[in-house]
Amino acid sequence: MHSIMASVYRKALTTEPRSGRALAVIFLTVMVSSFAHCPAAQTMATDDREETVVLDAPAARIISLAPSMTELLFSLGAGERIVGVMAHSDYPPEAAEIPVVGQHNGLDLERILSLRPDLVIAWQSGNPQGALERLEAMGIPVFVTEPESLEDIARQVDNLAALTGLEDTGSALAGDFRNDLSTLRERHAGAEPVRVFYQVWNNPLITAGGGELIDDMISLCGGHNVFGDLPVGPKVSVESVLQRRPDVIVGSGVDGERPAWLDEWQQWKRLPAVQSDHVYHIEPDIIQRHSLRALDGAGRLCELINRAR
């Protein structure tokens, strides 16, 4: 537009002097007026509700309501912009020093407001919906995520990069992640299926259903999630596990230590996973969080499934 207006302006000056000058003045007035009313560049991204979140400038004061999103923000180089986090946001170590504004059962709205965020990153199924709606009603932009797969992690990197103005860094991170994911997928394409039971918790007995990260990882490794036909986070019975006869059992627990309840399967000697000694532990942070480290978790899971294969 600059070049077009300049061309018209020069042409006006070369026409009959009086009319040319008048035309030039008119065009200069229009041009100045156009720039005066031109809106500032906006920062935006579409979340998993299909809602477009628009910011006047890249987010500078962010509250992250999911440990995985906290990790991704640090990976992008936006960790110093985080002013509040959800409990258990402990990676990288610097994240543990950020004020906690919520637990699994609720958010401290008063503290969130006191931190004056210009963006809240929320987890759709992990945060109280009513609290998120109240934040939005108060005029705070809320970007809601609900990742279900490894590919979704790369997509969230792109979204967070857009909202923080770190598109170049985000593009590089997401590109590397997608390339590594593609390599892992090709490596296990056509592999013989192996029946896998993933145990999230013991009491109640919770597993991974279809449409969630762990189910996607199992499929990536050429495995078959024995409870993949159930919805997200299903509670199951010991009897149903015995009936589905997994070749591999994998559990994580809540920290880096192997949970004692994982060894309770040893009493069921007729389970193929127990008969062949394929009952394993994987650190939860690398297999249950939607962060860049999830590829490490997927690689580890594939190794364990390959042993059984």
CSV table of C-alpha atoms in Angstrom, one decimal:
chain,number,residue,atom,x,y,z
A,1,MET,CA,0.0,0.0,0.0
A,2,HIS,CA,2.9,2.4,0.8
A,3,SER,CA,4.3,2.1,-2.8
A,4,ILE,CA,0.9,2.6,-4.4
A,5,MET,CA,0.1,5.7,-2.5
A,6,ALA,CA,3.6,7.1,-3.2
A,7,SER,CA,3.2,6.4,-6.9
A,8,VAL,CA,-0.1,8.3,-7.0
A,9,TYR,CA,1.4,11.1,-5.0
A,10,ARG,CA,4.3,11.5,-7.5
A,11,LYS,CA,1.9,11.4,-10.4
A,12,ALA,CA,-0.2,14.1,-8.8
A,13,LEU,CA,2.8,16.4,-8.5
A,14,THR,CA,3.6,16.0,-12.2
A,15,THR,CA,0.2,17.1,-13.4
A,16,GLU,CA,-1.0,20.7,-13.8
A,17,PRO,CA,0.5,22.5,-10.8
A,18,ARG,CA,-2.5,23.8,-9.0
A,19,SER,CA,-4.7,20.8,-9.5
A,20,GLY,CA,-1.7,18.5,-8.9
A,21,ARG,CA,-0.9,20.1,-5.6
A,22,ALA,CA,-4.6,19.8,-4.5
A,23,LEU,CA,-4.7,16.2,-5.5
A,24,ALA,CA,-1.5,15.5,-3.6
A,25,VAL,CA,-2.9,17.1,-0.5
A,26,ILE,CA,-6.0,15.0,-0.7
A,27,PHE,CA,-4.1,11.8,-1.1
A,28,LEU,CA,-1.7,12.7,1.8
A,29,THR,CA,-4.7,13.4,4.0
A,30,VAL,CA,-6.3,10.0,3.1
A,31,MET,CA,-3.0,8.2,3.7
A,32,VAL,CA,-2.4,9.8,7.1
A,33,SER,CA,-6.0,9.1,8.1
A,34,SER,CA,-5.7,5.4,7.0
A,35,PHE,CA,-2.6,4.8,9.2
A,36,ALA,CA,-4.3,6.7,12.1
A,37,HIS,CA,-7.2,4.2,12.0
A,38,CYS,CA,-5.2,1.1,11.3
A,39,PRO,CA,-5.7,-1.4,14.2
A,40,ALA,CA,-2.6,-2.6,16.0
A,41,ALA,CA,-1.3,-6.0,15.1
A,42,GLN,CA,-3.1,-8.6,17.2
A,43,THR,CA,-1.9,-11.9,18.6
A,44,MET,CA,-4.3,-14.8,18.3
A,45,ALA,CA,-4.8,-18.6,18.3
A,46,THR,CA,-7.8,-21.0,18.1
A,47,ASP,CA,-8.1,-23.3,21.1
A,48,ASP,CA,-9.6,-26.8,21.5
A,49,ARG,CA,-13.1,-25.4,22.0
A,50,GLU,CA,-12.8,-23.8,18.5
A,51,GLU,CA,-12.7,-20.4,20.2
A,52,THR,CA,-10.3,-17.8,18.8
A,53,VAL,CA,-8.4,-16.1,21.6
A,54,VAL,CA,-7.3,-12.6,20.6
A,55,LEU,CA,-4.7,-10.5,22.5
A,56,ASP,CA,-3.6,-6.9,21.8
A,57,ALA,CA,0.0,-8.0,22.2
A,58,PRO,CA,2.0,-11.1,22.9
A,59,ALA,CA,1.2,-12.5,26.4
A,60,ALA,CA,3.6,-11.1,29.1
A,61,ARG,CA,1.9,-12.4,32.3
A,62,ILE,CA,0.7,-15.9,31.9
A,63,ILE,CA,-1.0,-18.3,34.3
A,64,SER,CA,-0.7,-22.0,33.3
A,65,LEU,CA,-3.3,-24.4,34.7
A,66,ALA,CA,-1.6,-27.6,33.5
A,67,PRO,CA,1.9,-28.9,34.3
A,68,SER,CA,2.3,-29.9,30.7
A,69,MET,CA,1.6,-26.4,29.4
A,70,THR,CA,4.0,-25.0,31.9
A,71,GLU,CA,6.7,-27.3,30.4
A,72,LEU,CA,5.9,-26.2,26.9
A,73,LEU,CA,6.1,-22.5,27.8
A,74,PHE,CA,9.5,-23.1,29.3
A,75,SER,CA,10.6,-25.0,26.2
A,76,LEU,CA,9.6,-22.0,24.1
A,77,GLY,CA,11.6,-19.7,26.3
A,78,ALA,CA,8.6,-18.0,27.9
A,79,GLY,CA,9.1,-19.4,31.4
A,80,GLU,CA,9.9,-16.0,32.9
A,81,ARG,CA,6.4,-14.8,31.7
A,82,ILE,CA,4.6,-17.4,33.9
A,83,VAL,CA,3.2,-15.7,37.0
A,84,GLY,CA,1.1,-18.6,38.3
A,85,VAL,CA,0.9,-22.4,37.9
A,86,MET,CA,-1.2,-25.5,38.8
A,87,ALA,CA,0.1,-27.7,41.6
A,88,HIS,CA,2.7,-30.4,40.5
A,89,SER,CA,4.2,-28.0,37.9
A,90,ASP,CA,7.7,-29.1,38.8
A,91,TYR,CA,9.6,-29.3,35.5
A,92,PRO,CA,11.9,-27.7,34.7
A,93,PRO,CA,13.0,-27.1,38.4
A,94,GLU,CA,12.4,-23.3,38.0
A,95,ALA,CA,8.7,-24.0,37.6
A,96,ALA,CA,8.5,-25.2,41.2
A,97,GLU,CA,9.3,-21.6,42.3
A,98,ILE,CA,6.3,-20.1,40.7
A,99,PRO,CA,3.2,-19.3,42.8
A,100,VAL,CA,0.6,-22.1,42.8
A,101,VAL,CA,-2.9,-20.9,42.0
A,102,GLY,CA,-4.9,-24.2,42.0
A,103,GLN,CA,-5.1,-27.8,42.9
A,104,HIS,CA,-6.9,-30.7,41.1
A,105,ASN,CA,-10.1,-29.8,43.0
A,106,GLY,CA,-10.3,-26.0,42.5
A,107,LEU,CA,-8.7,-22.7,41.5
A,108,ASP,CA,-7.8,-19.8,43.8
A,109,LEU,CA,-9.6,-17.1,41.7
A,110,GLU,CA,-8.6,-14.3,44.2
A,111,ARG,CA,-5.0,-15.1,43.8
A,112,ILE,CA,-5.3,-15.4,40.0
A,113,LEU,CA,-6.8,-12.0,39.8
A,114,SER,CA,-4.1,-10.5,42.1
A,115,LEU,CA,-1.4,-11.7,39.7
A,116,ARG,CA,-3.0,-9.6,36.9
A,117,PRO,CA,-2.6,-12.2,34.0
A,118,ASP,CA,-3.1,-11.2,30.4
A,119,LEU,CA,-3.6,-14.8,29.5
A,120,VAL,CA,-4.7,-18.0,31.2
A,121,ILE,CA,-3.8,-21.4,29.7
A,122,ALA,CA,-6.4,-23.9,30.9
A,123,TRP,CA,-6.9,-27.7,30.6
A,124,GLN,CA,-10.4,-28.4,29.6
A,125,SER,CA,-10.9,-31.7,31.4
A,126,GLY,CA,-8.5,-30.9,34.3
A,127,ASN,CA,-9.8,-27.5,35.5
A,128,PRO,CA,-13.2,-26.6,37.0
A,129,GLN,CA,-15.3,-25.3,34.1
A,130,GLY,CA,-17.2,-22.9,36.3
A,131,ALA,CA,-14.0,-21.2,37.4
A,132,LEU,CA,-12.8,-20.8,33.8
A,133,GLU,CA,-16.1,-19.2,32.9
A,134,ARG,CA,-15.8,-16.7,35.7
A,135,LEU,CA,-12.4,-15.7,34.6
A,136,GLU,CA,-13.6,-15.1,31.1
A,137,ALA,CA,-16.6,-13.1,32.5
A,138,MET,CA,-14.1,-10.9,34.2
A,139,GLY,CA,-12.4,-10.1,30.9
A,140,ILE,CA,-9.4,-12.4,31.3
A,141,PRO,CA,-8.5,-14.3,28.0
A,142,VAL,CA,-8.6,-18.0,28.6
A,143,PHE,CA,-7.0,-20.4,26.1
A,144,VAL,CA,-8.4,-23.9,26.6
A,145,THR,CA,-6.4,-27.0,25.6
A,146,GLU,CA,-7.5,-30.7,25.5
A,147,PRO,CA,-4.6,-32.6,23.7
A,148,GLU,CA,-5.3,-36.2,23.0
A,149,SER,CA,-2.2,-37.3,21.0
A,150,LEU,CA,1.4,-36.8,20.3
A,151,GLU,CA,0.6,-34.7,17.2
A,152,ASP,CA,-1.5,-32.5,19.5
A,153,ILE,CA,1.6,-31.6,21.4
A,154,ALA,CA,3.2,-30.1,18.3
A,155,ARG,CA,0.0,-28.2,17.6
A,156,GLN,CA,0.0,-26.8,21.1
A,157,VAL,CA,3.6,-25.6,20.6
A,158,ASP,CA,2.4,-23.7,17.6
A,159,ASN,CA,-0.5,-22.2,19.5
A,160,LEU,CA,1.6,-21.1,22.5
A,161,ALA,CA,4.2,-19.7,20.2
A,162,ALA,CA,1.6,-17.6,18.4
A,163,LEU,CA,0.2,-16.3,21.7
A,164,THR,CA,3.6,-15.4,23.1
A,165,GLY,CA,5.1,-13.9,19.8
A,166,LEU,CA,7.7,-16.7,19.7
A,167,GLU,CA,6.7,-18.1,16.3
A,168,ASP,CA,10.3,-18.8,15.1
A,169,THR,CA,11.2,-20.7,18.2
A,170,GLY,CA,7.9,-22.5,18.1
A,171,SER,CA,8.2,-23.5,14.5
A,172,ALA,CA,11.6,-25.0,15.1
A,173,LEU,CA,10.5,-27.0,18.2
A,174,ALA,CA,7.3,-28.2,16.6
A,175,GLY,CA,9.1,-29.2,13.4
A,176,ASP,CA,11.8,-31.2,15.2
A,177,PHE,CA,9.1,-32.9,17.3
A,178,ARG,CA,7.0,-33.8,14.2
A,179,ASN,CA,10.1,-35.2,12.5
A,180,ASP,CA,11.1,-37.4,15.4
A,181,LEU,CA,7.5,-38.6,15.8
A,182,SER,CA,7.4,-39.5,12.1
A,183,THR,CA,10.7,-41.5,12.5
A,184,LEU,CA,9.3,-43.4,15.5
A,185,ARG,CA,6.1,-44.1,13.6
A,186,GLU,CA,7.9,-45.4,10.6
A,187,ARG,CA,10.1,-47.6,12.7
A,188,HIS,CA,7.1,-49.5,14.1
A,189,ALA,CA,4.8,-49.5,11.1
A,190,GLY,CA,3.5,-52.9,10.3
A,191,ALA,CA,4.8,-54.4,13.5
A,192,GLU,CA,3.1,-57.5,15.0
A,193,PRO,CA,0.3,-56.3,17.4
A,194,VAL,CA,1.0,-56.8,21.1
A,195,ARG,CA,-1.8,-56.5,23.7
A,196,VAL,CA,-1.0,-53.8,26.3
A,197,PHE,CA,-2.6,-52.9,29.6
A,198,TYR,CA,-1.6,-49.5,31.0
A,199,GLN,CA,-2.3,-49.0,34.7
A,200,VAL,CA,-2.8,-45.4,35.9
A,201,TRP,CA,-3.8,-46.2,39.4
A,202,ASN,CA,-4.6,-49.2,41.6
A,203,ASN,CA,-7.5,-48.2,43.9
A,204,PRO,CA,-9.7,-47.7,42.0
A,205,LEU,CA,-8.1,-49.5,39.1
A,206,ILE,CA,-7.8,-46.9,36.4
A,207,THR,CA,-6.5,-47.4,32.9
A,208,ALA,CA,-6.1,-45.5,29.7
A,209,GLY,CA,-9.0,-45.6,27.3
A,210,GLY,CA,-9.2,-44.5,23.7
A,211,GLY,CA,-8.7,-40.9,22.6
A,212,GLU,CA,-5.9,-40.0,25.0
A,213,LEU,CA,-2.2,-39.7,24.9
A,214,ILE,CA,-1.2,-43.2,26.2
A,215,ASP,CA,-3.6,-44.9,23.8
A,216,ASP,CA,-1.9,-43.0,20.9
A,217,MET,CA,1.5,-44.0,22.2
A,218,ILE,CA,0.5,-47.7,22.3
A,219,SER,CA,-0.8,-47.5,18.8
A,220,LEU,CA,2.4,-45.7,17.6
A,221,CYS,CA,4.4,-48.6,18.9
A,222,GLY,CA,2.3,-51.2,17.1
A,223,GLY,CA,0.6,-52.2,20.3
A,224,HIS,CA,-3.1,-52.8,21.0
A,225,ASN,CA,-4.6,-51.0,24.0
A,226,VAL,CA,-6.8,-53.7,25.5
A,227,PHE,CA,-9.2,-51.0,26.9
A,228,GLY,CA,-9.0,-48.8,23.8
A,229,ASP,CA,-12.7,-49.3,23.3
A,230,LEU,CA,-13.5,-47.4,26.5
A,231,PRO,CA,-13.8,-43.6,27.0
A,232,VAL,CA,-11.0,-41.5,28.6
A,233,GLY,CA,-9.8,-42.6,32.0
A,234,PRO,CA,-12.0,-45.6,32.6
A,235,LYS,CA,-12.3,-47.5,35.9
A,236,VAL,CA,-12.0,-51.3,35.3
A,237,SER,CA,-11.9,-54.5,37.3
A,238,VAL,CA,-9.2,-57.1,37.8
A,239,GLU,CA,-11.5,-59.6,36.2
A,240,SER,CA,-11.7,-57.6,33.0
A,241,VAL,CA,-8.0,-57.3,32.8
A,242,LEU,CA,-7.7,-61.1,33.2
A,243,GLN,CA,-10.3,-61.6,30.5
A,244,ARG,CA,-8.4,-59.3,28.0
A,245,ARG,CA,-5.1,-61.2,28.6
A,246,PRO,CA,-2.5,-58.4,28.0
A,247,ASP,CA,1.0,-59.4,26.8
A,248,VAL,CA,2.5,-56.3,28.5
A,249,ILE,CA,1.5,-54.4,31.6
A,250,VAL,CA,2.8,-50.9,32.1
A,251,GLY,CA,2.2,-48.7,35.2
A,252,SER,CA,3.5,-45.3,36.2
A,253,GLY,CA,2.2,-44.2,39.6
A,254,VAL,CA,2.8,-40.6,40.8
A,255,ASP,CA,6.6,-40.2,40.9
A,256,GLY,CA,9.8,-41.7,39.5
A,257,GLU,CA,9.6,-44.8,41.8
A,258,ARG,CA,8.1,-48.1,40.7
A,259,PRO,CA,4.7,-48.4,42.5
A,260,ALA,CA,4.4,-51.4,44.8
A,261,TRP,CA,0.9,-52.1,43.4
A,262,LEU,CA,2.4,-53.0,40.1
A,263,ASP,CA,3.8,-56.1,41.5
A,264,GLU,CA,0.4,-57.3,42.7
A,265,TRP,CA,-0.1,-58.7,39.2
A,266,GLN,CA,2.4,-61.4,40.0
A,267,GLN,CA,-0.3,-63.4,41.8
A,268,TRP,CA,-2.1,-63.9,38.4
A,269,LYS,CA,0.2,-66.4,36.9
A,270,ARG,CA,-2.1,-67.1,33.9
A,271,LEU,CA,-1.7,-63.6,32.6
A,272,PRO,CA,0.6,-63.7,29.5
A,273,ALA,CA,2.4,-60.5,30.8
A,274,VAL,CA,3.2,-62.2,34.1
A,275,GLN,CA,4.1,-65.5,32.5
A,276,SER,CA,6.7,-63.9,30.3
A,277,ASP,CA,7.8,-61.3,32.9
A,278,HIS,CA,6.6,-58.3,30.9
A,279,VAL,CA,5.4,-56.1,33.8
A,280,TYR,CA,7.1,-52.7,33.6
A,281,HIS,CA,7.3,-49.2,35.1
A,282,ILE,CA,7.7,-45.9,33.2
A,283,GLU,CA,8.2,-42.6,34.9
A,284,PRO,CA,4.8,-40.8,34.7
A,285,ASP,CA,6.2,-37.4,33.8
A,286,ILE,CA,7.4,-38.6,30.4
A,287,ILE,CA,4.4,-40.7,29.5
A,288,GLN,CA,1.4,-38.9,31.0
A,289,ARG,CA,2.2,-35.3,30.3
A,290,HIS,CA,1.6,-33.5,27.0
A,291,SER,CA,5.1,-32.1,26.9
A,292,LEU,CA,8.1,-32.5,24.5
A,293,ARG,CA,9.4,-35.2,26.8
A,294,ALA,CA,6.4,-37.4,25.8
A,295,LEU,CA,8.5,-38.6,22.8
A,296,ASP,CA,11.0,-40.0,25.3
A,297,GLY,CA,8.1,-41.8,27.0
A,298,ALA,CA,6.8,-43.1,23.7
A,299,GLY,CA,10.3,-44.4,22.8
A,300,ARG,CA,10.6,-46.2,26.1
A,301,LEU,CA,7.2,-47.7,25.7
A,302,CYS,CA,8.1,-49.0,22.3
A,303,GLU,CA,11.2,-50.6,23.7
A,304,LEU,CA,9.1,-52.5,26.3
A,305,ILE,CA,6.5,-53.6,23.7
A,306,ASN,CA,9.3,-54.8,21.4
A,307,ARG,CA,10.6,-57.0,24.2
A,308,ALA,CA,7.3,-58.8,24.3
A,309,ARG,CA,7.0,-58.9,20.6
